[in-house]
Amino acid sequence: MPLQVIIVGAGIGGLSAAVALRRAGHRVQVFEKSQFASEVGAAVALTPNGTRVLDHLGFDWVRARADAMSTFEVVDGVTLAGLHRADTSDAVSRLGAPFWTIHRVDLHNELLRLALADQGNGECVLQLGSRVVSADPDRGSIILEDGSEHVADLVIGADGLRSVLRGVVLEQAESKPTPSGLSAFRFMIPTAELKDEPAFQDLLNVKGRGNSVFADTSHKTERHMVWYTCRNGTLQNFGGIHDSISNNNNEGYESLGVNIKDAMLSEFGHYHPSLVQLMQSSYYVRKQSKADRVTDWPLNYHDPLPTWVRGKMGLMGDAAHPMLPFGAQGSNQALEDAGALGELFRNVHSAELVPGRLALYDQVRRLRASRIQTLSRVRLGKELEVQDQLRRFADPTSGEVPTSFAERQTHDYGD
C-alpha cells in the first residue's frame, strides 16, 4: 500500500518533494498557506547537484525557459578587469549535469505541473489557503487554522524560514537568527529595455554567459553585484550585496524614508560608469513591468540544527537549513533533500518503517547540508574563515571539509 504523505509548504522544496514522493508511488497532499495570487521572486542559479535531481524528476528545461550557464566569473566592479573565470560548459562530462539560471516562478510552475500531472504513478493534491498552526509528530498529524486535523504516515515540513514544524521537531522555541551585517538589493530589468543602451552593449563585451560577480576591490567590504539572465535571456537579474544600514538588521531603507533605488546607487556609485548606468536603468523601465521594483533584504545567519526529524515528521529546505546566498546553494540543497526523500521512501509500503527511514534521511542529509549552510556565510575563496565551524559537521567517513574554492566546488556540486 502507498504511504499517505502530508507536505506543509508548496515552495520549491515542498513541490520537488511532492514530485519525488509521488514518483515513489505515494499519495501526497500538499498544504500551502498562500493562494499563489501573484508572481513573486527573482532568478536562481541551479548547480549540478540540484539539476541532477530535477533531471531525475523529469523537469522540462525548455518549458521552464531556463538559460544555460557556461561561465562563472568574478570581475572587478570598478575597472571591469577579470579576476577569475571558470568555464562550466563541460559540467555534464565533469559533474554529471549542467548549470542553469532560471526564474524562480518558472521553476516553481514546472514543479507544480509535474506534481499535479496525470502520470500514472502515485497522486498529489494541492490545498491552498491552508495555514498550519500546530502538529503532532508522533501521531503524524497537522492542525490547520480552521481547526481541522489531517493525519498521515509521513509529514514533511517544507514551510520555509518561519517554519511552524521546525519548533515541533526540535521540541523547543528556536533561537533568533544572527544578523550578518549584510543586506541584498534585488531587481530585474527586461532585456528589451536595455538593448539600445551603449553601456549595456559595452558590458556584454566583458560579461560571460552565466553568473558574473562584480566585486568591490576598492574597499575592504563584502560589497558585490551578481548578474545573470533568465527566461531565455529576456530578463536580466541582479543582486547587490552591501553592508546593512543598522547593526541589528531590524530597520530598512523604507522604514527610514530612504528611496531604495537611491540607496543602491549610493552604495554602488563608485562602480564602473557602465554598471552605474545599468543600475540607473531600473528607474526607467515601464511602470507595468514587474521588474520595476528594487527590494532590499537583510541577510541573517542560522546555526545548523541538531536534528531534522522526530517521529513521523521530517524537515527540508529552509525549514531545515536556511542559508546565505554565498555559493548559491539554498534552492539546490532543497532539491537534494527532495531527491533523498524520494529514494529513501521508494518501495516503502508500511507506516512502521517511516521513523527508521527518516532517521536515514537525517543521517545522509544533515551533516552535508550543515557544511554547505556554514560555507554559505563566506564568499567563494574564503573557506578557511569557517574551518572551525565546518569541522563540527565533517563527513564521518573521511573527516574532510572544503578548505578552498576548488574543494568547495567539488564538495557542493559533486555526487
Coordinates of C-alpha atoms in Angstrom, one line a residue:
M1 CA 0.0 0.0 0.0
P2 CA 1.3 3.5 -0.7
L3 CA 2.0 5.8 2.2
Q4 CA -0.2 8.8 3.0
V5 CA 2.1 11.8 2.9
I6 CA 1.5 15.4 4.0
I7 CA 3.8 18.1 2.9
V8 CA 3.5 21.5 4.5
G9 CA 4.6 24.2 2.1
A10 CA 4.4 24.4 -1.7
G11 CA 7.6 26.3 -2.4
I12 CA 10.5 24.9 -4.4
G13 CA 11.3 22.4 -1.7
G14 CA 7.8 21.2 -1.0
L15 CA 6.8 20.8 -4.6
S16 CA 10.1 19.0 -5.5
A17 CA 9.4 16.6 -2.6
A18 CA 5.9 16.2 -3.8
V19 CA 7.1 15.1 -7.2
A20 CA 9.7 12.8 -5.8
L21 CA 7.4 11.1 -3.3
R22 CA 4.6 10.8 -5.9
R23 CA 7.1 9.2 -8.3
A24 CA 7.9 6.8 -5.5
G25 CA 4.3 5.7 -5.6
H26 CA 2.8 7.5 -2.6
R27 CA -0.3 9.6 -2.1
V28 CA 0.7 13.2 -1.4
Q29 CA -1.3 16.1 0.0
V30 CA 0.4 19.5 0.0
F31 CA -0.9 22.2 2.3
E32 CA 0.1 25.8 1.3
K33 CA -0.9 28.8 3.4
S34 CA -0.9 31.2 0.4
Q35 CA -3.3 31.4 -2.6
F36 CA -0.5 31.8 -5.2
A37 CA -2.3 35.0 -6.2
S38 CA 0.7 36.8 -7.7
E39 CA 4.0 36.2 -9.3
V40 CA 6.9 36.6 -6.8
G41 CA 10.6 36.0 -6.6
A42 CA 13.6 36.6 -8.7
A43 CA 16.0 34.2 -10.5
V44 CA 18.1 31.4 -9.0
A45 CA 21.2 29.7 -10.2
L46 CA 21.0 25.9 -10.3
T47 CA 24.2 23.9 -9.9
P48 CA 24.8 20.3 -11.0
N49 CA 23.9 18.8 -7.6
G50 CA 20.4 20.4 -7.9
T51 CA 19.9 19.9 -11.7
R52 CA 20.7 16.2 -11.3
V53 CA 17.7 15.8 -9.1
L54 CA 15.5 17.8 -11.4
D55 CA 16.6 15.8 -14.4
H56 CA 15.7 12.6 -12.5
L57 CA 12.2 14.1 -11.8
G58 CA 11.6 14.7 -15.5
F59 CA 12.0 18.5 -15.3
D60 CA 11.4 20.2 -18.7
W61 CA 14.1 22.9 -19.0
V62 CA 12.7 24.2 -22.3
R63 CA 9.2 24.7 -20.9
A64 CA 10.8 26.5 -17.9
R65 CA 12.7 28.8 -20.2
A66 CA 16.0 28.2 -18.3
D67 CA 19.3 29.7 -19.5
A68 CA 22.4 27.6 -19.9
M69 CA 25.2 28.8 -17.7
S70 CA 28.6 28.2 -19.3
T71 CA 30.7 30.6 -17.2
F72 CA 31.2 31.5 -13.6
E73 CA 33.3 34.6 -13.2
V74 CA 34.5 37.3 -10.8
V75 CA 35.1 40.8 -12.3
D76 CA 36.4 44.0 -10.7
G77 CA 33.3 46.1 -10.4
V78 CA 35.3 49.3 -10.6
T79 CA 37.7 48.6 -13.5
L80 CA 35.9 45.6 -15.2
A81 CA 39.2 43.7 -15.1
G82 CA 38.7 40.0 -15.0
L83 CA 39.7 38.4 -11.6
H84 CA 38.7 34.8 -12.1
R85 CA 36.8 32.9 -14.7
A86 CA 35.7 29.2 -14.6
D87 CA 34.4 27.5 -17.8
T88 CA 31.4 25.4 -16.8
S89 CA 30.5 24.3 -20.3
D90 CA 31.9 20.8 -19.6
A91 CA 29.8 20.4 -16.4
V92 CA 27.9 17.4 -17.9
S93 CA 31.0 15.3 -18.5
R94 CA 32.8 16.6 -15.4
L95 CA 30.0 16.8 -12.9
G96 CA 27.1 14.8 -14.4
A97 CA 24.8 17.7 -15.0
P98 CA 24.8 21.3 -16.3
F99 CA 24.5 24.7 -14.7
W100 CA 21.3 26.7 -15.3
T101 CA 19.9 30.0 -14.4
I102 CA 16.1 30.2 -14.1
H103 CA 13.3 32.5 -12.9
R104 CA 12.1 31.2 -9.5
V105 CA 8.4 31.4 -10.8
D106 CA 9.2 29.3 -13.9
L107 CA 11.0 26.7 -11.7
H108 CA 8.0 26.7 -9.3
N109 CA 5.4 26.4 -12.1
E110 CA 7.2 23.5 -13.8
L111 CA 7.5 21.6 -10.4
L112 CA 3.8 22.3 -9.9
R113 CA 2.9 20.9 -13.3
L114 CA 5.0 17.7 -12.5
A115 CA 3.4 17.3 -9.1
L116 CA -0.2 17.5 -10.3
A117 CA 0.1 16.0 -13.8
D118 CA -1.7 12.7 -14.6
Q119 CA 1.4 10.5 -14.8
G120 CA 0.0 7.2 -13.6
N121 CA 2.3 6.8 -10.5
G122 CA 1.1 8.0 -7.1
E123 CA -1.1 11.0 -6.8
C124 CA -0.8 14.6 -5.5
V125 CA -3.4 17.0 -4.2
L126 CA -2.7 20.7 -3.5
Q127 CA -4.7 22.5 -0.9
L128 CA -4.2 26.3 -1.0
G129 CA -5.1 28.8 1.8
S130 CA -4.3 26.2 4.4
R131 CA -2.2 27.6 7.2
V132 CA -0.8 25.0 9.6
V133 CA -0.8 26.2 13.2
S134 CA 0.3 23.0 15.1
A135 CA 1.3 19.4 14.7
D136 CA 1.9 16.1 16.4
P137 CA 5.0 14.3 15.1
D138 CA 4.1 11.0 16.9
R139 CA 0.6 10.9 15.6
G140 CA 1.7 12.2 12.2
S141 CA -0.9 15.0 12.2
I142 CA -1.2 18.7 11.5
I143 CA -3.9 21.1 12.6
L144 CA -5.0 24.0 10.3
E145 CA -6.0 27.5 11.2
D146 CA -9.7 26.5 10.7
G147 CA -9.3 23.8 13.4
S148 CA -9.4 20.8 11.0
E149 CA -6.9 17.9 11.7
H150 CA -5.2 15.9 9.0
V151 CA -3.3 12.7 9.6
A152 CA -0.7 10.9 7.5
D153 CA 2.0 8.2 7.7
L154 CA 4.7 10.8 6.9
V155 CA 4.7 14.6 7.4
I156 CA 7.3 16.7 5.7
G157 CA 7.9 20.3 6.9
A158 CA 8.8 22.4 3.9
D159 CA 7.3 25.5 5.4
G160 CA 10.3 27.8 4.9
L161 CA 12.2 30.2 7.0
R162 CA 9.4 30.9 9.5
S163 CA 8.6 27.2 9.8
V164 CA 6.0 26.1 12.3
L165 CA 7.1 22.5 12.1
R166 CA 10.7 23.3 13.0
G167 CA 9.7 24.1 16.5
V168 CA 7.6 20.9 16.7
V169 CA 10.6 18.8 15.6
L170 CA 13.0 20.5 17.9
E171 CA 10.6 20.4 20.9
Q172 CA 11.7 23.9 21.8
A173 CA 11.5 27.5 20.7
E174 CA 14.1 28.2 18.1
S175 CA 16.9 30.7 18.7
K176 CA 16.8 34.0 16.9
P177 CA 18.9 34.3 13.7
T178 CA 22.1 36.3 13.9
P179 CA 22.4 39.4 11.7
S180 CA 25.3 39.0 9.2
G181 CA 25.7 42.8 8.9
L182 CA 24.8 42.4 5.2
S183 CA 21.7 43.0 3.0
A184 CA 20.9 42.4 -0.6
F185 CA 19.4 44.7 -3.2
R186 CA 17.4 42.7 -5.8
F187 CA 16.0 43.8 -9.1
M188 CA 15.3 42.6 -12.6
I189 CA 15.3 44.5 -16.0
P190 CA 13.7 43.3 -19.2
T191 CA 16.5 42.9 -21.8
A192 CA 14.3 44.8 -24.4
E193 CA 14.6 47.9 -22.2
L194 CA 18.4 47.8 -22.3
K195 CA 19.2 46.6 -25.9
D196 CA 19.7 50.1 -27.3
E197 CA 21.8 51.3 -24.4
P198 CA 25.6 51.6 -25.2
A199 CA 26.5 50.9 -21.6
F200 CA 24.7 47.5 -21.8
Q201 CA 26.4 46.6 -25.0
D202 CA 29.8 47.5 -23.6
L203 CA 29.2 45.3 -20.6
L204 CA 28.1 42.4 -22.7
N205 CA 31.6 42.5 -24.3
V206 CA 33.0 41.9 -20.8
K207 CA 30.5 39.6 -19.3
G208 CA 30.5 35.8 -19.8
R209 CA 27.4 33.7 -20.3
G210 CA 26.5 32.8 -16.8
N211 CA 26.9 34.0 -13.3
S212 CA 29.0 37.2 -13.1
V213 CA 30.1 38.6 -9.7
F214 CA 31.2 42.3 -9.9
A215 CA 33.4 42.6 -6.7
D216 CA 34.3 45.8 -4.9
T217 CA 38.1 45.8 -4.8
S218 CA 38.4 49.4 -3.7
H219 CA 37.1 48.9 -0.2
K220 CA 37.6 46.2 2.5
T221 CA 33.9 45.1 2.3
E222 CA 31.8 42.2 1.0
R223 CA 30.0 44.5 -1.4
H224 CA 29.4 42.9 -4.8
M225 CA 26.8 42.8 -7.6
V226 CA 25.7 39.5 -9.0
W227 CA 24.3 39.4 -12.6
Y228 CA 22.8 36.7 -14.7
T229 CA 19.9 36.2 -17.1
C230 CA 16.8 34.1 -17.1
R231 CA 13.7 33.4 -19.3
N232 CA 15.7 32.7 -22.4
G233 CA 17.8 35.8 -21.9
T234 CA 14.8 38.1 -21.9
L235 CA 15.3 39.2 -18.2
Q236 CA 18.5 40.5 -16.6
N237 CA 18.6 39.5 -12.9
F238 CA 20.7 41.4 -10.4
G239 CA 21.6 41.1 -6.7
G240 CA 23.7 43.6 -4.8
I241 CA 25.3 42.6 -1.5
H242 CA 26.1 45.5 0.7
D243 CA 26.6 46.5 4.4
S244 CA 23.4 46.8 6.3
I245 CA 22.3 50.2 7.4
S246 CA 21.9 49.1 11.0
N247 CA 23.7 46.6 13.2
N248 CA 20.6 44.7 14.2
N249 CA 19.0 44.4 10.7
N250 CA 15.7 45.4 12.2
E251 CA 15.4 48.5 10.1
G252 CA 15.2 49.0 6.4
Y253 CA 15.6 51.9 4.0
E254 CA 11.8 52.2 3.5
S255 CA 11.2 52.5 7.3
L256 CA 13.7 55.3 7.4
G257 CA 12.1 57.1 4.5
V258 CA 15.0 56.4 2.1
N259 CA 14.3 55.5 -1.5
I260 CA 15.8 52.1 -2.1
K261 CA 16.9 52.8 -5.6
D262 CA 18.7 55.9 -4.4
A263 CA 20.4 53.9 -1.7
M264 CA 21.5 51.3 -4.2
L265 CA 23.1 53.9 -6.4
S266 CA 24.8 55.4 -3.4
E267 CA 26.2 52.1 -2.3
F268 CA 27.5 51.2 -5.8
G269 CA 28.0 54.7 -7.3
H270 CA 31.8 54.3 -7.3
Y271 CA 31.5 51.2 -9.7
H272 CA 32.4 51.4 -13.3
P273 CA 30.2 54.0 -15.1
S274 CA 28.6 51.4 -17.4
L275 CA 27.5 49.4 -14.4
V276 CA 26.1 52.5 -12.7
Q277 CA 24.2 53.5 -15.8
L278 CA 22.8 50.0 -15.9
M279 CA 21.6 50.3 -12.4
Q280 CA 20.1 53.7 -13.2
S281 CA 18.1 52.0 -15.9
S282 CA 16.0 50.4 -13.2
Y283 CA 14.4 53.8 -12.8
Y284 CA 13.1 54.0 -16.3
V285 CA 11.6 50.6 -17.2
R286 CA 7.9 50.5 -18.0
K287 CA 5.7 51.1 -14.9
Q288 CA 3.6 48.0 -15.7
S289 CA 6.7 45.8 -15.6
K290 CA 7.1 43.6 -12.5
A291 CA 10.8 44.3 -12.8
D292 CA 10.4 47.9 -11.9
R293 CA 10.8 47.4 -8.1
V294 CA 14.1 47.3 -6.3
T295 CA 13.9 45.5 -3.0
D296 CA 16.4 45.2 -0.1
W297 CA 16.6 42.1 2.1
P298 CA 18.6 41.6 5.3
L299 CA 20.8 38.6 5.4
N300 CA 20.9 36.6 8.6
Y301 CA 22.9 33.6 9.9
H302 CA 21.1 30.5 11.1
D303 CA 23.0 27.8 13.0
P304 CA 22.7 24.2 11.8
L305 CA 20.0 22.2 13.6
P306 CA 20.8 19.2 15.9
T307 CA 18.2 17.1 14.2
W308 CA 15.7 17.3 11.3
V309 CA 13.4 14.5 12.3
R310 CA 11.1 13.4 15.1
G311 CA 8.6 10.6 15.0
K312 CA 6.8 10.6 11.6
M313 CA 7.9 14.2 10.8
G314 CA 11.0 15.5 8.9
L315 CA 12.2 18.9 7.8
M316 CA 13.6 20.1 4.5
G317 CA 14.6 23.2 2.6
D318 CA 14.7 26.5 4.5
A319 CA 12.8 24.9 7.4
A320 CA 15.8 22.7 7.9
H321 CA 18.8 24.7 6.7
P322 CA 18.2 28.4 5.9
M323 CA 21.4 29.8 4.4
L324 CA 23.0 32.9 3.0
P325 CA 23.4 33.3 -0.8
F326 CA 27.2 32.9 -1.0
G327 CA 27.6 29.7 -3.0
A328 CA 24.1 29.8 -4.5
Q329 CA 23.0 26.6 -2.6
G330 CA 19.7 27.4 -1.0
S331 CA 17.4 26.0 -3.7
N332 CA 19.9 23.3 -4.7
Q333 CA 20.0 21.9 -1.1
A334 CA 16.2 21.8 -1.0
L335 CA 16.3 19.8 -4.3
E336 CA 18.9 17.4 -2.7
D337 CA 16.5 17.0 0.2
A338 CA 13.7 16.1 -2.2
G339 CA 15.8 13.6 -4.1
A340 CA 16.9 11.9 -0.9
L341 CA 13.3 11.6 0.3
G342 CA 12.2 10.1 -3.0
E343 CA 14.8 7.5 -2.9
L344 CA 14.6 6.6 0.8
F345 CA 10.8 6.1 0.6
R346 CA 10.8 4.2 -2.7
N347 CA 9.3 0.7 -2.1
V348 CA 8.3 1.6 1.5
H349 CA 4.7 0.4 2.0
S350 CA 4.4 0.1 5.7
A351 CA 4.0 3.1 8.1
E352 CA 6.0 1.2 10.7
L353 CA 9.1 1.8 8.5
V354 CA 8.7 5.6 8.4
P355 CA 10.7 6.6 11.6
G356 CA 13.6 4.4 10.5
R357 CA 13.7 5.9 7.0
L358 CA 13.5 9.4 8.4
A359 CA 16.5 8.6 10.6
L360 CA 18.4 7.6 7.5
Y361 CA 17.3 10.8 5.8
D362 CA 18.7 12.8 8.7
Q363 CA 21.9 10.7 8.5
V364 CA 22.6 11.2 4.8
R365 CA 21.5 14.8 4.5
R366 CA 22.0 16.8 7.7
L367 CA 25.8 16.9 8.0
R368 CA 26.3 17.6 4.3
A369 CA 23.7 20.4 4.3
S370 CA 25.1 21.8 7.6
R371 CA 28.6 22.1 5.9
I372 CA 27.1 23.9 3.0
Q373 CA 25.0 26.1 5.3
T374 CA 28.2 27.0 7.2
L375 CA 30.1 27.7 3.9
S376 CA 27.2 30.0 2.8
R377 CA 28.4 32.5 5.4
V378 CA 31.5 33.3 3.3
R379 CA 32.2 34.2 -0.3
L380 CA 34.0 31.8 -2.5
G381 CA 37.7 31.7 -1.7
K382 CA 37.2 32.5 2.0
E383 CA 36.5 28.9 3.1
L384 CA 39.3 29.0 5.7
E385 CA 37.4 31.6 7.7
V386 CA 34.8 29.0 8.8
Q387 CA 37.1 25.9 9.3
D388 CA 36.4 25.5 13.0
Q389 CA 32.7 25.5 12.5
L390 CA 32.9 23.2 9.4
R391 CA 34.8 20.5 11.3
R392 CA 31.8 20.1 13.6
F393 CA 29.9 18.7 10.6
A394 CA 32.7 16.9 8.8
D395 CA 32.0 13.8 6.7
P396 CA 32.1 10.9 9.3
T397 CA 33.9 8.7 6.7
S398 CA 36.7 10.9 5.6
G399 CA 36.7 13.7 8.2
E400 CA 37.4 16.2 5.4
V401 CA 35.9 19.6 4.9
P402 CA 36.4 22.0 2.0
T403 CA 39.4 24.4 2.5
S404 CA 39.5 26.2 -0.8
F405 CA 37.3 27.5 -3.7
A406 CA 38.2 24.4 -5.8
E407 CA 37.4 22.0 -3.0
R408 CA 34.2 23.8 -2.2
Q409 CA 33.0 23.4 -5.8
T410 CA 33.9 19.7 -5.8
H411 CA 32.1 19.2 -2.5
D412 CA 29.0 21.2 -3.3
Y413 CA 28.4 20.2 -7.0
G414 CA 29.7 16.6 -6.9
D415 CA 27.8 13.4 -6.1

